[in-house]
Amino acid sequence: MRARLVVRTLSELCVTAGTLIVLLVVYVLYWTGVRADHAMDGAIDRLQDQWSAGPVAQPPATGDGTTGSTPPAHGGGDRAAAPPARGGDRPHTTGAAPGAYRDGRAFAVMYIPRFGSGWTKPVLQGTGTDVLKKGLGHYDRTAPLGAVGNFAVAGHRRTYGDPFKDVPELRPGDAVVLTDGTTWYTYRVDREPYRTRPEDIGVIDPVPAASGFRGPGRYLTLTTCEPEWGHSHRLIVWARLEATRPVSDGRPGALSG
Amino acid sequence: MYGWIWRHLPGNAWVRALISLVLVLAIVYALFQYVFPWAEPLLPFNDVTVDNGMAVSR
């Protein structure tokens, strides 16, 4: 009688443990995605409401930040990115100074046509665990969007909506398009994804040594984990700014293709 | 274990079944709301940054 009780209790514990594991798998594979997609859609909706409600609040910047350095649109075509480091020229961004983004808040939307036309994700400030549950994270202390330097963004490859699941598919020439409500920024991927060690923080330097970029420029870096379900390495993609375009001129060519 | 719980629930079989269902749902809710969000960062799917979420050399 005693042995029967022990065996039964043991079996019940095993069944319970199995159920817990199944529930955890459901949580990780499915529920984090549901929550993240909901949060990301909400963030994009809020940004678009905010942008359509009125002019985007300009972070404190010099007066000519927007008007002076953005020449009138001619012909509606994408304007080629100004060469960087042109005798003290201010970045022709909308004047976002480093630190102007609020921690944990979405400030831009990213589009990567290679990942599908429906792929749109918000970019939030910061790369903490909680931030990355709600979208892509912009590394503190890297350059603001469109500015000279390196605009570095991290995202989950798996779980939490799998935003960067297809990063290995990116190839040179692929577009990475971002908007901050006033300007479209079209970056072009420069080389195939680069695999590196987790502690290799040089990849988000203003001019990453391994990227092949020489000299300052307006760069973008995407980081995610490698291998797909592991954390032994990181996968890095570098891109350089090809063109900017005022939002009032409509979507850039890279998105309509 | 489960037999012991069942024997200690009040009411007839239907009431016990109802209470069991509520208990199971409450446990699943607690797992998804509190336990798994705590446990999930311990799994290796969160390490997507090159500086582990810290600002470089802060």
Short mmCIF file of C-alpha atoms in Angstrom, two decimals:
data_model
loop_
_atom_site.label_atom_id
_atom_site.label_comp_id
_atom_site.label_asym_id
_atom_site.label_seq_id
_atom_site.Cartn_x
_atom_site.Cartn_y
_atom_site.Cartn_z
CA MET A 1 0.00 0.00 0.00
CA ARG A 2 2.81 2.30 0.96
CA ALA A 3 4.74 1.58 -2.26
CA ARG A 4 1.65 2.32 -4.33
CA LEU A 5 1.31 5.74 -2.71
CA VAL A 6 4.96 6.55 -3.43
CA VAL A 7 4.74 5.44 -7.05
CA ARG A 8 1.52 7.38 -7.59
CA THR A 9 2.90 10.56 -6.08
CA LEU A 10 6.06 10.25 -8.16
CA SER A 11 4.06 9.81 -11.36
CA GLU A 12 1.91 12.79 -10.50
CA LEU A 13 5.00 14.90 -9.96
CA CYS A 14 6.40 13.81 -13.32
CA VAL A 15 3.17 14.68 -15.10
CA THR A 16 3.14 18.05 -13.33
CA ALA A 17 6.72 18.79 -14.33
CA GLY A 18 5.96 17.82 -17.93
CA THR A 19 2.95 20.11 -18.00
CA LEU A 20 5.03 22.97 -16.62
CA ILE A 21 7.64 22.48 -19.34
CA VAL A 22 5.00 22.42 -22.06
CA LEU A 23 3.48 25.61 -20.64
CA LEU A 24 6.91 27.29 -20.56
CA VAL A 25 7.50 26.36 -24.19
CA VAL A 26 4.09 27.77 -25.11
CA TYR A 27 4.98 30.94 -23.23
CA VAL A 28 8.38 31.39 -24.85
CA LEU A 29 7.44 30.45 -28.41
CA TYR A 30 3.96 31.86 -28.60
CA TRP A 31 2.93 34.12 -25.79
CA THR A 32 6.00 36.40 -25.83
CA GLY A 33 5.29 36.94 -29.54
CA VAL A 34 1.65 37.80 -28.90
CA ARG A 35 2.60 40.29 -26.22
CA ALA A 36 5.45 41.79 -28.25
CA ASP A 37 3.39 42.14 -31.44
CA HIS A 38 0.68 43.86 -29.44
CA ALA A 39 3.18 46.22 -27.84
CA MET A 40 4.92 46.96 -31.16
CA ASP A 41 1.68 47.63 -33.03
CA GLY A 42 0.60 49.90 -30.20
CA ALA A 43 3.89 51.77 -30.29
CA ILE A 44 3.70 52.28 -34.06
CA ASP A 45 0.09 53.47 -33.82
CA ARG A 46 1.00 55.93 -31.08
CA LEU A 47 3.95 57.25 -33.07
CA GLN A 48 1.84 57.72 -36.17
CA ASP A 49 -0.91 59.45 -34.20
CA GLN A 50 1.68 61.71 -32.66
CA TRP A 51 3.27 62.48 -36.05
CA SER A 52 -0.02 63.15 -37.76
CA ALA A 53 -1.27 65.29 -34.89
CA GLY A 54 1.26 67.97 -35.60
CA PRO A 55 4.86 68.77 -36.26
CA VAL A 56 7.21 66.48 -34.44
CA ALA A 57 8.54 68.14 -31.34
CA GLN A 58 12.04 69.21 -32.13
CA PRO A 59 14.64 68.37 -29.56
CA PRO A 60 16.58 71.44 -28.54
CA ALA A 61 18.91 72.14 -31.43
CA THR A 62 20.30 75.07 -33.27
CA GLY A 63 17.75 77.01 -35.20
CA ASP A 64 18.95 76.06 -38.64
CA GLY A 65 18.86 72.38 -37.80
CA THR A 66 15.85 71.61 -39.92
CA THR A 67 15.23 74.52 -42.18
CA GLY A 68 18.74 75.56 -43.07
CA SER A 69 20.23 72.20 -43.85
CA THR A 70 17.28 70.63 -45.62
CA PRO A 71 17.19 72.06 -49.11
CA PRO A 72 13.81 72.31 -50.80
CA ALA A 73 12.81 69.05 -52.40
CA HIS A 74 13.53 69.12 -56.08
CA GLY A 75 11.69 66.79 -58.39
CA GLY A 76 10.54 64.62 -55.52
CA GLY A 77 13.40 62.18 -55.93
CA ASP A 78 15.38 60.77 -53.07
CA ARG A 79 18.10 63.14 -52.14
CA ALA A 80 21.52 61.60 -51.95
CA ALA A 81 23.02 61.65 -48.52
CA ALA A 82 25.33 64.54 -48.06
CA PRO A 83 28.93 63.45 -47.75
CA PRO A 84 29.85 63.40 -44.09
CA ALA A 85 32.35 65.61 -42.38
CA ARG A 86 32.00 68.46 -44.78
CA GLY A 87 33.72 71.34 -43.03
CA GLY A 88 31.67 71.54 -39.86
CA ASP A 89 28.33 70.92 -41.51
CA ARG A 90 25.70 69.94 -39.02
CA PRO A 91 24.10 66.57 -39.58
CA HIS A 92 21.11 67.23 -41.77
CA THR A 93 18.94 65.20 -39.47
CA THR A 94 16.00 66.74 -37.77
CA GLY A 95 18.39 67.87 -35.15
CA ALA A 96 18.14 65.00 -32.71
CA ALA A 97 21.09 65.46 -30.45
CA PRO A 98 22.45 62.39 -28.68
CA GLY A 99 20.38 61.86 -25.60
CA ALA A 100 17.34 63.60 -27.04
CA TYR A 101 15.51 60.29 -27.22
CA ARG A 102 13.63 59.37 -24.08
CA ASP A 103 14.63 56.07 -22.47
CA GLY A 104 12.29 53.24 -23.28
CA ARG A 105 10.20 55.36 -25.64
CA ALA A 106 9.68 54.63 -29.32
CA PHE A 107 11.04 57.36 -31.58
CA ALA A 108 11.27 55.80 -35.04
CA VAL A 109 9.82 53.06 -37.21
CA MET A 110 11.99 50.66 -39.18
CA TYR A 111 11.09 48.97 -42.48
CA ILE A 112 13.15 46.20 -44.08
CA PRO A 113 11.62 45.20 -47.43
CA ARG A 114 13.72 42.00 -47.52
CA PHE A 115 11.77 40.74 -44.48
CA GLY A 116 8.44 41.29 -46.21
CA SER A 117 6.29 44.30 -46.94
CA GLY A 118 4.46 43.91 -43.65
CA TRP A 119 7.62 44.07 -41.60
CA THR A 120 7.49 47.30 -39.61
CA LYS A 121 8.94 47.61 -36.12
CA PRO A 122 9.27 50.48 -33.69
CA VAL A 123 12.71 51.53 -32.50
CA LEU A 124 12.89 52.37 -28.81
CA GLN A 125 15.63 54.09 -26.90
CA GLY A 126 17.81 51.74 -24.87
CA THR A 127 18.75 48.08 -25.05
CA GLY A 128 17.58 46.82 -21.66
CA THR A 129 15.72 43.53 -21.43
CA ASP A 130 12.42 45.30 -20.84
CA VAL A 131 12.90 47.60 -23.81
CA LEU A 132 13.69 44.76 -26.18
CA LYS A 133 10.47 43.04 -25.18
CA LYS A 134 8.60 45.91 -26.84
CA GLY A 135 10.54 46.44 -30.03
CA LEU A 136 13.98 47.13 -31.38
CA GLY A 137 16.39 48.95 -29.10
CA HIS A 138 18.70 51.81 -30.01
CA TYR A 139 22.00 51.60 -28.14
CA ASP A 140 22.52 54.47 -25.76
CA ARG A 141 25.55 56.52 -26.69
CA THR A 142 25.47 55.63 -30.35
CA ALA A 143 24.63 58.25 -32.95
CA PRO A 144 21.06 59.46 -33.47
CA LEU A 145 19.15 58.47 -36.59
CA GLY A 146 20.70 59.79 -39.77
CA ALA A 147 23.59 61.53 -38.05
CA VAL A 148 27.30 61.11 -38.63
CA GLY A 149 28.35 58.12 -36.58
CA ASN A 150 26.79 54.76 -36.01
CA PHE A 151 23.07 54.36 -35.37
CA ALA A 152 23.12 50.94 -33.65
CA VAL A 153 19.99 48.87 -33.06
CA ALA A 154 19.52 45.53 -31.29
CA GLY A 155 16.60 43.16 -31.68
CA HIS A 156 15.46 39.67 -30.77
CA ARG A 157 16.17 37.01 -33.32
CA ARG A 158 13.80 34.59 -31.62
CA THR A 159 10.99 35.07 -29.10
CA TYR A 160 9.24 38.39 -28.52
CA GLY A 161 7.86 38.49 -32.03
CA ASP A 162 11.08 37.28 -33.74
CA PRO A 163 11.79 40.76 -35.17
CA PHE A 164 15.29 39.93 -36.46
CA LYS A 165 14.61 36.31 -37.40
CA ASP A 166 15.65 36.87 -41.03
CA VAL A 167 18.75 38.98 -40.43
CA PRO A 168 20.96 36.27 -42.01
CA GLU A 169 19.01 36.81 -45.25
CA LEU A 170 20.21 40.39 -45.60
CA ARG A 171 22.53 40.93 -48.55
CA PRO A 172 24.57 43.90 -49.76
CA GLY A 173 22.28 46.48 -51.33
CA ASP A 174 19.21 45.59 -49.26
CA ALA A 175 17.38 48.62 -47.94
CA VAL A 176 16.83 49.41 -44.28
CA VAL A 177 14.39 52.31 -44.15
CA LEU A 178 13.61 54.34 -41.05
CA THR A 179 11.41 57.30 -40.36
CA ASP A 180 11.26 59.61 -37.37
CA GLY A 181 8.10 61.39 -38.47
CA THR A 182 9.80 64.14 -40.43
CA THR A 183 12.31 62.36 -42.65
CA TRP A 184 12.73 59.02 -44.38
CA TYR A 185 16.21 57.57 -44.04
CA THR A 186 17.21 54.89 -46.54
CA TYR A 187 20.23 52.85 -45.50
CA ARG A 188 21.80 50.21 -47.73
CA VAL A 189 23.34 47.06 -46.33
CA ASP A 190 27.04 47.12 -47.04
CA ARG A 191 28.14 43.50 -46.65
CA GLU A 192 26.88 40.09 -45.62
CA PRO A 193 26.07 39.54 -41.94
CA TYR A 194 29.14 39.38 -39.76
CA ARG A 195 29.44 36.89 -36.92
CA THR A 196 31.29 37.95 -33.84
CA ARG A 197 31.79 37.40 -30.12
CA PRO A 198 29.31 38.79 -27.57
CA GLU A 199 31.89 41.08 -26.01
CA ASP A 200 32.95 42.64 -29.31
CA ILE A 201 31.54 46.07 -28.58
CA GLY A 202 33.71 47.57 -31.32
CA VAL A 203 31.02 46.66 -33.84
CA ILE A 204 28.92 49.62 -32.68
CA ASP A 205 31.80 52.10 -32.78
CA PRO A 206 31.26 55.21 -34.91
CA VAL A 207 33.50 53.56 -37.53
CA PRO A 208 33.46 49.82 -36.76
CA ALA A 209 36.88 48.36 -37.49
CA ALA A 210 35.56 45.08 -38.94
CA SER A 211 32.94 46.70 -41.14
CA GLY A 212 35.21 47.75 -43.96
CA PHE A 213 34.05 51.36 -43.55
CA ARG A 214 36.93 53.77 -43.67
CA GLY A 215 36.48 57.20 -42.20
CA PRO A 216 33.45 58.78 -40.56
CA GLY A 217 30.07 58.38 -42.18
CA ARG A 218 26.38 57.94 -41.48
CA TYR A 219 26.23 54.25 -40.62
CA LEU A 220 23.69 51.85 -39.19
CA THR A 221 24.36 48.65 -37.26
CA LEU A 222 21.90 45.86 -36.48
CA THR A 223 22.81 43.32 -33.80
CA THR A 224 21.05 40.12 -32.84
CA CYS A 225 21.94 36.74 -31.40
CA GLU A 226 23.70 33.94 -33.18
CA PRO A 227 23.02 31.04 -33.42
CA GLU A 228 19.30 31.40 -33.79
CA TRP A 229 18.40 29.95 -30.40
CA GLY A 230 21.72 30.46 -28.69
CA HIS A 231 23.81 33.20 -27.23
CA SER A 232 27.39 32.19 -27.93
CA HIS A 233 27.82 34.75 -30.71
CA ARG A 234 26.23 37.85 -32.21
CA LEU A 235 25.24 38.56 -35.77
CA ILE A 236 26.00 42.04 -37.05
CA VAL A 237 24.79 43.87 -40.15
CA TRP A 238 26.22 47.19 -41.25
CA ALA A 239 24.60 49.67 -43.60
CA ARG A 240 25.33 53.17 -44.75
CA LEU A 241 22.94 56.06 -45.34
CA GLU A 242 22.09 56.31 -49.00
CA ALA A 243 19.38 58.94 -49.12
CA THR A 244 17.02 61.02 -47.05
CA ARG A 245 13.67 62.38 -48.03
CA PRO A 246 11.19 64.62 -46.23
CA VAL A 247 8.08 62.74 -45.15
CA SER A 248 5.97 65.29 -47.04
CA ASP A 249 7.45 63.97 -50.30
CA GLY A 250 6.02 60.51 -49.74
CA ARG A 251 7.55 57.13 -49.17
CA PRO A 252 11.05 56.49 -50.51
CA GLY A 253 11.60 54.34 -53.57
CA ALA A 254 13.00 51.47 -51.55
CA LEU A 255 9.59 50.87 -49.97
CA SER A 256 7.49 51.00 -53.11
CA GLY A 257 9.45 48.36 -55.01
CA MET B 1 -1.13 14.33 -4.35
CA TYR B 2 -4.03 15.19 -6.60
CA GLY B 3 -6.18 12.61 -4.80
CA TRP B 4 -5.37 14.31 -1.52
CA ILE B 5 -6.36 17.71 -2.89
CA TRP B 6 -9.57 16.32 -4.32
CA ARG B 7 -10.52 14.76 -0.98
CA HIS B 8 -9.96 18.04 0.81
CA LEU B 9 -12.09 20.17 -1.51
CA PRO B 10 -15.55 20.95 -0.15
CA GLY B 11 -18.88 20.14 -1.77
CA ASN B 12 -20.01 17.40 -4.12
CA ALA B 13 -18.24 16.22 -7.24
CA TRP B 14 -19.50 19.09 -9.42
CA VAL B 15 -18.46 21.75 -6.96
CA ARG B 16 -15.07 20.09 -6.58
CA ALA B 17 -14.63 19.94 -10.35
CA LEU B 18 -15.47 23.64 -10.61
CA ILE B 19 -13.03 24.58 -7.85
CA SER B 20 -10.34 22.43 -9.49
CA LEU B 21 -10.86 24.23 -12.78
CA VAL B 22 -10.59 27.62 -11.11
CA LEU B 23 -7.43 26.49 -9.30
CA VAL B 24 -5.84 25.28 -12.53
CA LEU B 25 -6.67 28.54 -14.33
CA ALA B 26 -5.31 30.58 -11.43
CA ILE B 27 -2.07 28.61 -11.48
CA VAL B 28 -1.68 29.00 -15.26
CA TYR B 29 -2.36 32.73 -14.94
CA ALA B 30 0.23 33.09 -12.18
CA LEU B 31 2.76 31.18 -14.27
CA PHE B 32 2.27 33.33 -17.38
CA GLN B 33 2.04 36.59 -15.49
CA TYR B 34 4.75 36.21 -12.89
CA VAL B 35 6.79 33.02 -12.98
CA PHE B 36 7.64 32.72 -16.68
CA PRO B 37 8.50 36.41 -17.16
CA TRP B 38 10.92 35.96 -14.31
CA ALA B 39 12.36 32.69 -15.63
CA GLU B 40 12.53 33.58 -19.31
CA PRO B 41 15.51 35.98 -19.11
CA LEU B 42 17.50 33.06 -17.70
CA LEU B 43 17.12 31.33 -21.05
CA PRO B 44 19.63 32.28 -23.75
CA PHE B 45 17.25 34.07 -26.14
CA ASN B 46 17.71 37.52 -24.65
CA ASP B 47 21.32 38.14 -25.45
CA VAL B 48 21.02 40.15 -28.62
CA THR B 49 23.27 43.06 -27.77
CA VAL B 50 27.02 43.25 -27.89
CA ASP B 51 27.22 44.88 -24.48
CA ASN B 52 24.50 42.91 -22.68
CA GLY B 53 22.16 45.83 -22.26
CA MET B 54 24.67 47.93 -20.39
CA ALA B 55 25.88 51.17 -21.78
CA VAL B 56 29.42 50.68 -22.94
CA SER B 57 31.91 51.40 -20.18
CA ARG B 58 29.38 53.16 -18.00
#
